[in-house]
Short mmCIF file of N, CA and C in Angstrom, two decimals:
data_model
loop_
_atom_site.label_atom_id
_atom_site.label_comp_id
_atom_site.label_asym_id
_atom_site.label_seq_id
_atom_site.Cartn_x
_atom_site.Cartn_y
_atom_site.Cartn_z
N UNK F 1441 -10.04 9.72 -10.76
CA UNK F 1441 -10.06 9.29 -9.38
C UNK F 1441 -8.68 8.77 -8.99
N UNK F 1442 -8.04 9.04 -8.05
CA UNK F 1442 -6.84 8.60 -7.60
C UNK F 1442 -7.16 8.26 -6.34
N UNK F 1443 -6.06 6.98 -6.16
CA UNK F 1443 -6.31 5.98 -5.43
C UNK F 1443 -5.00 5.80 -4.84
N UNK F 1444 -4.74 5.82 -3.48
CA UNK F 1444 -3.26 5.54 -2.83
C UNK F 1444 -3.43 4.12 -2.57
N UNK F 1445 -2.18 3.70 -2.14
CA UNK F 1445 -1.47 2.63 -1.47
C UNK F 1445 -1.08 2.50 -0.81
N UNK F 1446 -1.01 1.50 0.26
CA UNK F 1446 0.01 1.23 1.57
C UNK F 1446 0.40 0.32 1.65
N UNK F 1447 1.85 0.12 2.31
CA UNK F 1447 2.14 -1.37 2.40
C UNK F 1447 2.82 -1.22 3.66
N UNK F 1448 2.42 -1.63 4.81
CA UNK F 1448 2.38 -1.19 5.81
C UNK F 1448 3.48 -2.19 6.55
N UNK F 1449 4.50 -2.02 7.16
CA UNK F 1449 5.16 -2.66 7.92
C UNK F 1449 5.45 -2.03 9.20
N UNK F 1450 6.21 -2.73 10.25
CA UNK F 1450 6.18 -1.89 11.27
C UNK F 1450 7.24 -0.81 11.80
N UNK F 1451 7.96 -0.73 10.70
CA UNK F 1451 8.75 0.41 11.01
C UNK F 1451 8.80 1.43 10.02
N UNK F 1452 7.84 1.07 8.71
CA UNK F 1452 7.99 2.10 7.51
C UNK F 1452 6.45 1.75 6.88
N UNK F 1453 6.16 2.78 6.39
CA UNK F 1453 4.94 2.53 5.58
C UNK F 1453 5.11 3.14 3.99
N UNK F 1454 5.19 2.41 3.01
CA UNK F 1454 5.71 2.39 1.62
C UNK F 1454 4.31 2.75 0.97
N UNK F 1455 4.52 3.78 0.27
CA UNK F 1455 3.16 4.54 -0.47
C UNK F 1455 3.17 4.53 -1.97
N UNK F 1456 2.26 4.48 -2.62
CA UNK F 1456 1.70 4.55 -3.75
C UNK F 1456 0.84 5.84 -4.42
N UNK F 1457 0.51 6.11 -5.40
CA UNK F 1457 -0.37 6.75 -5.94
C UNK F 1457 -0.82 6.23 -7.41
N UNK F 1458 -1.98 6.52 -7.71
CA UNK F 1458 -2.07 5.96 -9.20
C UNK F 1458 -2.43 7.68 -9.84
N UNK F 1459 -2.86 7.41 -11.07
CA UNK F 1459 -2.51 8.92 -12.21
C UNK F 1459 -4.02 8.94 -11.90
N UNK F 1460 -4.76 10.41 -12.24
CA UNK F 1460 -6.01 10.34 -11.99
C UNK F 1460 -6.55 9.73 -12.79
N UNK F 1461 -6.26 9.03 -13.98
CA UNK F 1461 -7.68 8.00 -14.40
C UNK F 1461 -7.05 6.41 -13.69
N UNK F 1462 -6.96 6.54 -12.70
CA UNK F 1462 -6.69 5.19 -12.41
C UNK F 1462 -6.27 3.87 -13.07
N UNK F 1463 -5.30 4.55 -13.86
CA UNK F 1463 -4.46 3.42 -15.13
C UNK F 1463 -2.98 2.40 -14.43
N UNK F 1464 -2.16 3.62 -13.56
CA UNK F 1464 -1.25 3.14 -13.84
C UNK F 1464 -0.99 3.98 -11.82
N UNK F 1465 -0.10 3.08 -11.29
CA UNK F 1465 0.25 3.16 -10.25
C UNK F 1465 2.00 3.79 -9.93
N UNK F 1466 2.24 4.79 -9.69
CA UNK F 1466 3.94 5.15 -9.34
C UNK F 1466 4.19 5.37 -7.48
N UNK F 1467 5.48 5.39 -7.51
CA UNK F 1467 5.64 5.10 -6.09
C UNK F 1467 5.99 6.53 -6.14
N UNK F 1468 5.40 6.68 -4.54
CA UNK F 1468 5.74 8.16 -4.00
C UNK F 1468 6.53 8.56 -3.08
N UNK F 1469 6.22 7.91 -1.82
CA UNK F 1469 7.17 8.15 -0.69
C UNK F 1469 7.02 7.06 -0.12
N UNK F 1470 8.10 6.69 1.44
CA UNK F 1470 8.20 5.47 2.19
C UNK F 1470 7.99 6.73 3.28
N UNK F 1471 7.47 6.36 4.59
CA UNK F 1471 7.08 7.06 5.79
C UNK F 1471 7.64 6.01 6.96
N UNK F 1472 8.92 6.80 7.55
CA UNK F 1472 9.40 5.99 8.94
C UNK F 1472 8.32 5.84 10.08
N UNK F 1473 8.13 5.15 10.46
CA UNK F 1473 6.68 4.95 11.29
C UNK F 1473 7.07 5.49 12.72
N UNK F 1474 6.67 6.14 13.42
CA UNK F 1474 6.86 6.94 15.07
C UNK F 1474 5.63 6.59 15.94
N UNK F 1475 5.25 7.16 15.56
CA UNK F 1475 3.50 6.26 16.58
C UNK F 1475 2.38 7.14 15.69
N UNK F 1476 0.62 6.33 15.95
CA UNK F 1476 -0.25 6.48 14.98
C UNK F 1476 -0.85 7.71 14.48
N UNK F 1477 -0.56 8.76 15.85
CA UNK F 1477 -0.95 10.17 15.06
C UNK F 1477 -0.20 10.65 14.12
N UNK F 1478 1.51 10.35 14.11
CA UNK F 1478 2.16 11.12 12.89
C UNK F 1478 1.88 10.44 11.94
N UNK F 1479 1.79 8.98 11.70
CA UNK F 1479 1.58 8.88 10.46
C UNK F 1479 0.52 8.60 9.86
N UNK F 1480 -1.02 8.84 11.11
CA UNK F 1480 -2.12 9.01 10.33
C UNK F 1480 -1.67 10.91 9.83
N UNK F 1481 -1.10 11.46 10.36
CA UNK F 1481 -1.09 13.09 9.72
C UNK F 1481 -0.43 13.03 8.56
N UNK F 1482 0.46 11.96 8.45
CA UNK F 1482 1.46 12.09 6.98
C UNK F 1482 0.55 11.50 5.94
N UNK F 1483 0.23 10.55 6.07
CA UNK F 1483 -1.05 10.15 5.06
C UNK F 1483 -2.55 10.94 4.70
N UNK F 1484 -3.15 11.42 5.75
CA UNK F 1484 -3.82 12.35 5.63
C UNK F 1484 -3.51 14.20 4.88
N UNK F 1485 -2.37 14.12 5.19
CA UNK F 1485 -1.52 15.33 4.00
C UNK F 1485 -1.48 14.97 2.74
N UNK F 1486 -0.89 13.49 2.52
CA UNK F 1486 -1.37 12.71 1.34
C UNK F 1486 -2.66 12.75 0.27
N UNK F 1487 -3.10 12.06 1.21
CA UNK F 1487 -4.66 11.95 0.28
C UNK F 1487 -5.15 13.32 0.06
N UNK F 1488 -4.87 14.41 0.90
CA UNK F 1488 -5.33 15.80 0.84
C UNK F 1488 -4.38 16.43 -0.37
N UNK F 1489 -3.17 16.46 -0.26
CA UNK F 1489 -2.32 16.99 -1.50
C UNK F 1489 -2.87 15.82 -2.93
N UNK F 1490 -3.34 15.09 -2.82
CA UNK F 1490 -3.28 14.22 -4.31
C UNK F 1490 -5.00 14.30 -4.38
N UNK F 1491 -5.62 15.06 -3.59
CA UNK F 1491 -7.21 14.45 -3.93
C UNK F 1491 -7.44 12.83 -3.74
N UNK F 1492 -7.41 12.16 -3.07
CA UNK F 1492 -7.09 10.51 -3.05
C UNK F 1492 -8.34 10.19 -2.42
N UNK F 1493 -9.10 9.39 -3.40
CA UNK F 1493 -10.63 8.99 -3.16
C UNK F 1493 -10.54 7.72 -2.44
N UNK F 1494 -10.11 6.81 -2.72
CA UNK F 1494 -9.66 5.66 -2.31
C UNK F 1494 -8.13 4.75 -1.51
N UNK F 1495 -8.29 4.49 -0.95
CA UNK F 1495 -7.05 4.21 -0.19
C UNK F 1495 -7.27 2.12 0.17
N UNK F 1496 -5.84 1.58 -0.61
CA UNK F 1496 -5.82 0.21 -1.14
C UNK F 1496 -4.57 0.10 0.19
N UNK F 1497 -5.14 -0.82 1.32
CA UNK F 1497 -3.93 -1.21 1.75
C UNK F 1497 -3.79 -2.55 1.64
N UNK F 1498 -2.12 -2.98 1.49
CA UNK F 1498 -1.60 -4.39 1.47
C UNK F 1498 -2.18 -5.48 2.43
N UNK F 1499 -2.57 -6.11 2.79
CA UNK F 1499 -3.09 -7.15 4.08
C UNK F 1499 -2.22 -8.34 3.71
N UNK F 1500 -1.33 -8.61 4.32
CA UNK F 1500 -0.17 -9.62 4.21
C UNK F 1500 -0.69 -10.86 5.33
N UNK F 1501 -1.32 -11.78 4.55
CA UNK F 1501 -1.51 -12.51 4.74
C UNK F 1501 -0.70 -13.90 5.05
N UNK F 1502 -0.73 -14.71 5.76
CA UNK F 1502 0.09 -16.03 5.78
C UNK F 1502 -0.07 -16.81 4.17
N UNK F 1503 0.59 -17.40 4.02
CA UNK F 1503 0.77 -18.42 3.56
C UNK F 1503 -0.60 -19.39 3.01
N UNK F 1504 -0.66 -19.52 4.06
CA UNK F 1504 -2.53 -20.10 4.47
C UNK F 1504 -3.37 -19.58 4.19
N UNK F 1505 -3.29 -18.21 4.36
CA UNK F 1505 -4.52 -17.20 4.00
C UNK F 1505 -4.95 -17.04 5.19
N UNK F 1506 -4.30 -17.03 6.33
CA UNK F 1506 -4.84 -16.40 7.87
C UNK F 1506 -3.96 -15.14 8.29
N UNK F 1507 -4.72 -14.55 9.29
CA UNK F 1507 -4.16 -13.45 9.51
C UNK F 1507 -3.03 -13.34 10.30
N UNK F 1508 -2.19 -12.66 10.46
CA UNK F 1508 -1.29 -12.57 11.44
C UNK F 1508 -1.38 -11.52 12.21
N UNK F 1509 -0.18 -11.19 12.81
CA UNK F 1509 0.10 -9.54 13.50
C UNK F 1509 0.11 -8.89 12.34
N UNK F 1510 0.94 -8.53 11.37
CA UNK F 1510 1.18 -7.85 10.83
C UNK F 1510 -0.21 -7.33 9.60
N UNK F 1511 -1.14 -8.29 9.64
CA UNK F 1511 -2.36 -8.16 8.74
C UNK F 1511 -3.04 -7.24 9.85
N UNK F 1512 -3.33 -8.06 11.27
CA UNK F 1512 -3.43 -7.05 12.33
C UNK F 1512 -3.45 -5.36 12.53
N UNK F 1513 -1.74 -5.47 12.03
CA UNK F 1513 -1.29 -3.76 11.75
C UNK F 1513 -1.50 -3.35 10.76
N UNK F 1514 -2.40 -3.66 9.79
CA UNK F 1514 -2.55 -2.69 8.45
C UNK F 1514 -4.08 -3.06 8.84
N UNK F 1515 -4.66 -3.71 9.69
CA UNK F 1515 -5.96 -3.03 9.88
C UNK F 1515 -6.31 -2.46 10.56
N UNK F 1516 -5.20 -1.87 11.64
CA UNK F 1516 -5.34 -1.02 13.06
C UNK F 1516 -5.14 0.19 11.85
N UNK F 1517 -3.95 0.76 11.26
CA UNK F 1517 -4.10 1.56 10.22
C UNK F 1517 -4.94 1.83 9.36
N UNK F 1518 -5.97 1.12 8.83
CA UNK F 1518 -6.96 1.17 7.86
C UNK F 1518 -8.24 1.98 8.70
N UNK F 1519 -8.55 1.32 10.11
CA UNK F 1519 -9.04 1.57 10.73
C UNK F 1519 -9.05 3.03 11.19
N UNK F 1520 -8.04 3.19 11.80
CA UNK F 1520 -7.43 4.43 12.06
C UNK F 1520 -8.03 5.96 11.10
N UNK F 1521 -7.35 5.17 10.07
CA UNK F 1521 -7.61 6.51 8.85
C UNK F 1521 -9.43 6.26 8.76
N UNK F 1522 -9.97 5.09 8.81
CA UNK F 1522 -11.48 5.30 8.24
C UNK F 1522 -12.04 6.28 9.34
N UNK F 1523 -11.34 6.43 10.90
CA UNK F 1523 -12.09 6.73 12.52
C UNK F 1523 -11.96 8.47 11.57
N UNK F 1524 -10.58 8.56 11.42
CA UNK F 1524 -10.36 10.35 10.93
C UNK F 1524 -11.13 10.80 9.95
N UNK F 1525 -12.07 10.02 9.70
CA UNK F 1525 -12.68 10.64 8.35
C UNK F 1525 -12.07 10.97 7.02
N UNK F 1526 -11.06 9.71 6.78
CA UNK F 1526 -10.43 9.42 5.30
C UNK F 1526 -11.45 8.78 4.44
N UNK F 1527 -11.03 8.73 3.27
CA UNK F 1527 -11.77 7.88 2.04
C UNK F 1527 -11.96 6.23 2.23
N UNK F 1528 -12.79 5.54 1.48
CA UNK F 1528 -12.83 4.83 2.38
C UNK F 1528 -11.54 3.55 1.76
N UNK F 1529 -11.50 2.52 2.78
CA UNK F 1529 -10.55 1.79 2.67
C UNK F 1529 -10.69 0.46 2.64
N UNK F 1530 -9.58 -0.21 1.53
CA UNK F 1530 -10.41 -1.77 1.28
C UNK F 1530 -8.62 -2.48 1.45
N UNK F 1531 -9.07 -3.33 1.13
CA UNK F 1531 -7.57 -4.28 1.35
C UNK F 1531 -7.50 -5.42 0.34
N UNK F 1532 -6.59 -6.14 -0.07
CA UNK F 1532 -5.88 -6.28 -0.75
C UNK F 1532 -4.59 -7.47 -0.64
N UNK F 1533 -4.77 -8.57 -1.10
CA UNK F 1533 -3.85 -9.67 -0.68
C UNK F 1533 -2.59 -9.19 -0.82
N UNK F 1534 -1.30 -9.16 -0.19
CA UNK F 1534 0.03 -8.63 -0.91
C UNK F 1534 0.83 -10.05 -0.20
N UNK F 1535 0.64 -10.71 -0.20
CA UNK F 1535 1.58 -12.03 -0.09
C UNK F 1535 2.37 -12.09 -1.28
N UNK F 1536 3.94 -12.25 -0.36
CA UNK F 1536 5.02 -11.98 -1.65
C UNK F 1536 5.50 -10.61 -2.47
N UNK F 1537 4.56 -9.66 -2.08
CA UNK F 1537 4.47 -8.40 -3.13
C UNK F 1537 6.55 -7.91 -2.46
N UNK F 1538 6.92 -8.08 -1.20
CA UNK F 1538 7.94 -7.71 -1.15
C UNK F 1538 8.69 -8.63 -1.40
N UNK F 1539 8.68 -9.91 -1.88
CA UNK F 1539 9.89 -10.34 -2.34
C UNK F 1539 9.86 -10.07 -3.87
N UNK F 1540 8.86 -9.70 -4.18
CA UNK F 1540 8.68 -9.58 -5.74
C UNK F 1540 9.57 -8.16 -6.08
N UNK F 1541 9.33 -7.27 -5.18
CA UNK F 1541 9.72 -5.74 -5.23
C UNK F 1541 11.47 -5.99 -5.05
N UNK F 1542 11.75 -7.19 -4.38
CA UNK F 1542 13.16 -6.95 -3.90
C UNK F 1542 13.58 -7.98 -4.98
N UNK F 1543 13.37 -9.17 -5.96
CA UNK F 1543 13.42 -9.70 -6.91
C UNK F 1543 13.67 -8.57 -8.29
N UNK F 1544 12.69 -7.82 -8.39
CA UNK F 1544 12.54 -6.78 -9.58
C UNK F 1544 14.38 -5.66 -9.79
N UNK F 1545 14.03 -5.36 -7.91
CA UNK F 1545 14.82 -4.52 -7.93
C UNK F 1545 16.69 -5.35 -8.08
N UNK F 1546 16.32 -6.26 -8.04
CA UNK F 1546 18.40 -7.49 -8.07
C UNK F 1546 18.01 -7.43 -9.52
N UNK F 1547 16.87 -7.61 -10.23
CA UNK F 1547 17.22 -8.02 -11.67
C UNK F 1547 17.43 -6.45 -12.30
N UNK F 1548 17.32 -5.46 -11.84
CA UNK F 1548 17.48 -4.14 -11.99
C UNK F 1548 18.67 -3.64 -11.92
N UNK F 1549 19.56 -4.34 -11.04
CA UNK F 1549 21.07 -4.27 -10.65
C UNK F 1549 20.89 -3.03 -9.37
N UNK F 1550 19.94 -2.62 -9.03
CA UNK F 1550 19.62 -1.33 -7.94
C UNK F 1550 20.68 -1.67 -6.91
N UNK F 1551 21.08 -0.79 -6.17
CA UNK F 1551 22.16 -1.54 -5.00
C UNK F 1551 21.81 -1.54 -4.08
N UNK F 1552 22.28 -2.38 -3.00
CA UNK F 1552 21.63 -3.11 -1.54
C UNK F 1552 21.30 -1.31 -0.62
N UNK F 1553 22.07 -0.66 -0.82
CA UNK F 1553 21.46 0.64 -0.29
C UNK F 1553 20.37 1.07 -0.53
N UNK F 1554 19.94 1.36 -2.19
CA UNK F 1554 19.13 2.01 -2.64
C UNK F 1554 18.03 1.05 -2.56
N UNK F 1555 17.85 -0.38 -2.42
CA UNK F 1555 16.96 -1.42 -2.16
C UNK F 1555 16.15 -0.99 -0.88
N UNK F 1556 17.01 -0.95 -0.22
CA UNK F 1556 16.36 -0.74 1.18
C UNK F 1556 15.69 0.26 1.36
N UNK F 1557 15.75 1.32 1.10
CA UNK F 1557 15.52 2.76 1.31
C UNK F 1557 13.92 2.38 0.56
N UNK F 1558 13.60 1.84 -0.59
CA UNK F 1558 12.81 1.83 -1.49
C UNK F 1558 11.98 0.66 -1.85
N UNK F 1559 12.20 -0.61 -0.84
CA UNK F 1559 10.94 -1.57 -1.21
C UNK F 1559 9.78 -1.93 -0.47
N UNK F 1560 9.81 -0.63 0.17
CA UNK F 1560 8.40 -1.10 0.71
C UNK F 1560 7.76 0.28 -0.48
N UNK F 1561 8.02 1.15 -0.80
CA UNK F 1561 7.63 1.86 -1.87
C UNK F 1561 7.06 1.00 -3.33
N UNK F 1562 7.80 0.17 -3.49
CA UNK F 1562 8.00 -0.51 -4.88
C UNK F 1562 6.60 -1.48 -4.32
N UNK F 1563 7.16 -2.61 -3.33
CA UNK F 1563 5.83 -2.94 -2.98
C UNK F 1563 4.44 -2.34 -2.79
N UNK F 1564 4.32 -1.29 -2.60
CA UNK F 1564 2.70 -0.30 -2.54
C UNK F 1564 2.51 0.00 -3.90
N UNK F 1565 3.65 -0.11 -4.90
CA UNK F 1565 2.90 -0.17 -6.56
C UNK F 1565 2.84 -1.09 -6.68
N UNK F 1566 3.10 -2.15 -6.43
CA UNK F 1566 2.61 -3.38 -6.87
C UNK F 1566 1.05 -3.84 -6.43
N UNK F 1567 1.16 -3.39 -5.27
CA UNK F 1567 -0.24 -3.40 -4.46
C UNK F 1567 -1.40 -2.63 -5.12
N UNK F 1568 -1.01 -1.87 -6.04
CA UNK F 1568 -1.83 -0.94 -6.20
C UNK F 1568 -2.15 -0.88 -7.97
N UNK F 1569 -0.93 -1.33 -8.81
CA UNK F 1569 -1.00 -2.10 -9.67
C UNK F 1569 -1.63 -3.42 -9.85
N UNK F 1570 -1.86 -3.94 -9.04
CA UNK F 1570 -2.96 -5.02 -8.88
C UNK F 1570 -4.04 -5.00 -8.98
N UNK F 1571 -4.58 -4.03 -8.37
CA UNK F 1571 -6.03 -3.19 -7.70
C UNK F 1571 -6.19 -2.74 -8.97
N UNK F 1572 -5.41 -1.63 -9.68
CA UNK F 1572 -5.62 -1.25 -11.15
C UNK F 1572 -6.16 -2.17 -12.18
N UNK F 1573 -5.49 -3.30 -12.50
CA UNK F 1573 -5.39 -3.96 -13.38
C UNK F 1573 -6.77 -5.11 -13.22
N UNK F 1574 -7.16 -4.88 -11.61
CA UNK F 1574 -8.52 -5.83 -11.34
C UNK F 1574 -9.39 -4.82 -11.77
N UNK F 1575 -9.79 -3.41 -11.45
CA UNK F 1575 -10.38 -2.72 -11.82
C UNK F 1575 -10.80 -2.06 -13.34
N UNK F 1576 -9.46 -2.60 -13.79
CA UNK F 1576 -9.78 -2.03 -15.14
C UNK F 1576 -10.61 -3.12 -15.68
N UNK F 1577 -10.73 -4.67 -15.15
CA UNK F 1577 -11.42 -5.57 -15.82
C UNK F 1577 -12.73 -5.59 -16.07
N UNK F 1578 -12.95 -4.65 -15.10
CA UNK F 1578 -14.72 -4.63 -14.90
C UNK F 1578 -15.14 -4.80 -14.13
N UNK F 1579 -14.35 -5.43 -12.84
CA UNK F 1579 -14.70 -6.55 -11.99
C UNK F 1579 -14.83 -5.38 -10.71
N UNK F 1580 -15.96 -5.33 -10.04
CA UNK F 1580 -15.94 -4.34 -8.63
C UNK F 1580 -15.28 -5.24 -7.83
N UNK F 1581 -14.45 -4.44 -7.16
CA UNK F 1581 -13.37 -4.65 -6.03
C UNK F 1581 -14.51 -4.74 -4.65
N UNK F 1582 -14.22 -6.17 -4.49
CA UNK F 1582 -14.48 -6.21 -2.85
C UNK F 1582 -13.81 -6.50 -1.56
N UNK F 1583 -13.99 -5.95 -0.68
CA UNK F 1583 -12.73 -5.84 0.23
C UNK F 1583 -12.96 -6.99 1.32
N UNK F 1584 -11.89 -7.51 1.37
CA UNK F 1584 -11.60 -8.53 2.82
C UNK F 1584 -12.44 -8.58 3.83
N UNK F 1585 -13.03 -9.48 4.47
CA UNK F 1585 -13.20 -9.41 6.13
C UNK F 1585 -12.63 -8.75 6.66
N UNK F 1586 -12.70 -7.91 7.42
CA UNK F 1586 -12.37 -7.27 8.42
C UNK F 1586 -13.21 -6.89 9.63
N UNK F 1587 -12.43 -6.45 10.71
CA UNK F 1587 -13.49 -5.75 11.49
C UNK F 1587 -13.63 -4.19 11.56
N UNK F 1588 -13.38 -3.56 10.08
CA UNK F 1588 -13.26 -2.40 10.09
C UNK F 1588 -15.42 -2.63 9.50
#
C-alpha cells in the first residue's frame, strides 16, 4: 500500500511517497501552487502514477494546538481531493516538521539554493515518516477534527 504526503504551503506543495509496503517514506516532487484545479490535477496524476491508497497531509498547527489559516489551507486541499474522488485523507500534526527539514538540511552542508528548492519536499517525508513509524506500531491512525 503506498501512501503520499503533503505539506502544503501557499505557494508550493512538497510531496512524499512511501515504498509499497509502507516502511519507509522518500521525497518526490515540490508542486508550485497556481490555483486549485492544477494542483488538484498534479496530485491526482500522482496518486494515479504511484497507485496511492492513502494520502497523509501536514496540518500545521499553532503552537497551542489551534488552527490557523494555513491548517485552514491543507484542509481546503484535503477536502478538495476527498470532493474528486481521491483516496481517502487524514492529517497529521507537522509543527516544526520545516524547521526540522531546514535544520537536517545546514547539518548536511546542502546550500541555501538547493535548501529552498527542496524543503517543503524534505518536510512531506518527515510527515510521512511519522505516519510510518506510528503505523508500523500497531497503533490505527486516527485523523484530526476536521470538517472534512
Amino acid at each position: 500500500m503506498r501512501i503520499l504526503a503533503l505539506d502544503v504551503g501557499s505557494k508550493t506543495i512538497g510531496i512524499a511517497v512511501s515504498d509499497p509496503l509502507a516502511i519507509t517514506a522518500q521525497g518526490l516532487t515540490t508542486i508550485r501552487r497556481t490555483e486549485m484545479a492544477a494542483d488538484l490535477d498534479a496530485i491526482q496524476k500522482i496518486v494515479a502514477d504511484y497507485q496511492v491508497e492513502q494520502i497523509v497531509i501536514g496540518l500545521p498547527l499553532n503552537m497551542n494546538g489551534s488552527k490557523g489559516s494555513s491548517a485552514a489551507m491543507a484542509e481546503e486541499l484535503g477536502a478538495a481531493l476527498v470532493a474528486a474522488g481521491g483516496p481517502p485523507v487524514l492529517y497529521r500534526d507537522e509543527r516544526l516538521t520545516t524547521v526540522m527539514a531546514e535544520k537536517a538540511m545546514l547539518e548536511g552542508d546542502v546550500s541555501r539554493k538547493k535548501r529552498k528548492k527542496i524543503v517543503d519536499q524534505i518536510a512531506a517525508v518527515l510527515i510521512l515518516q511519522n505516519y510510518l513509524d506510528f503505523l508500523s506500531h500497531g497503533i490505527m491512525a486516527v485523523p484530526l477534527q476536521s470538517d472534512i
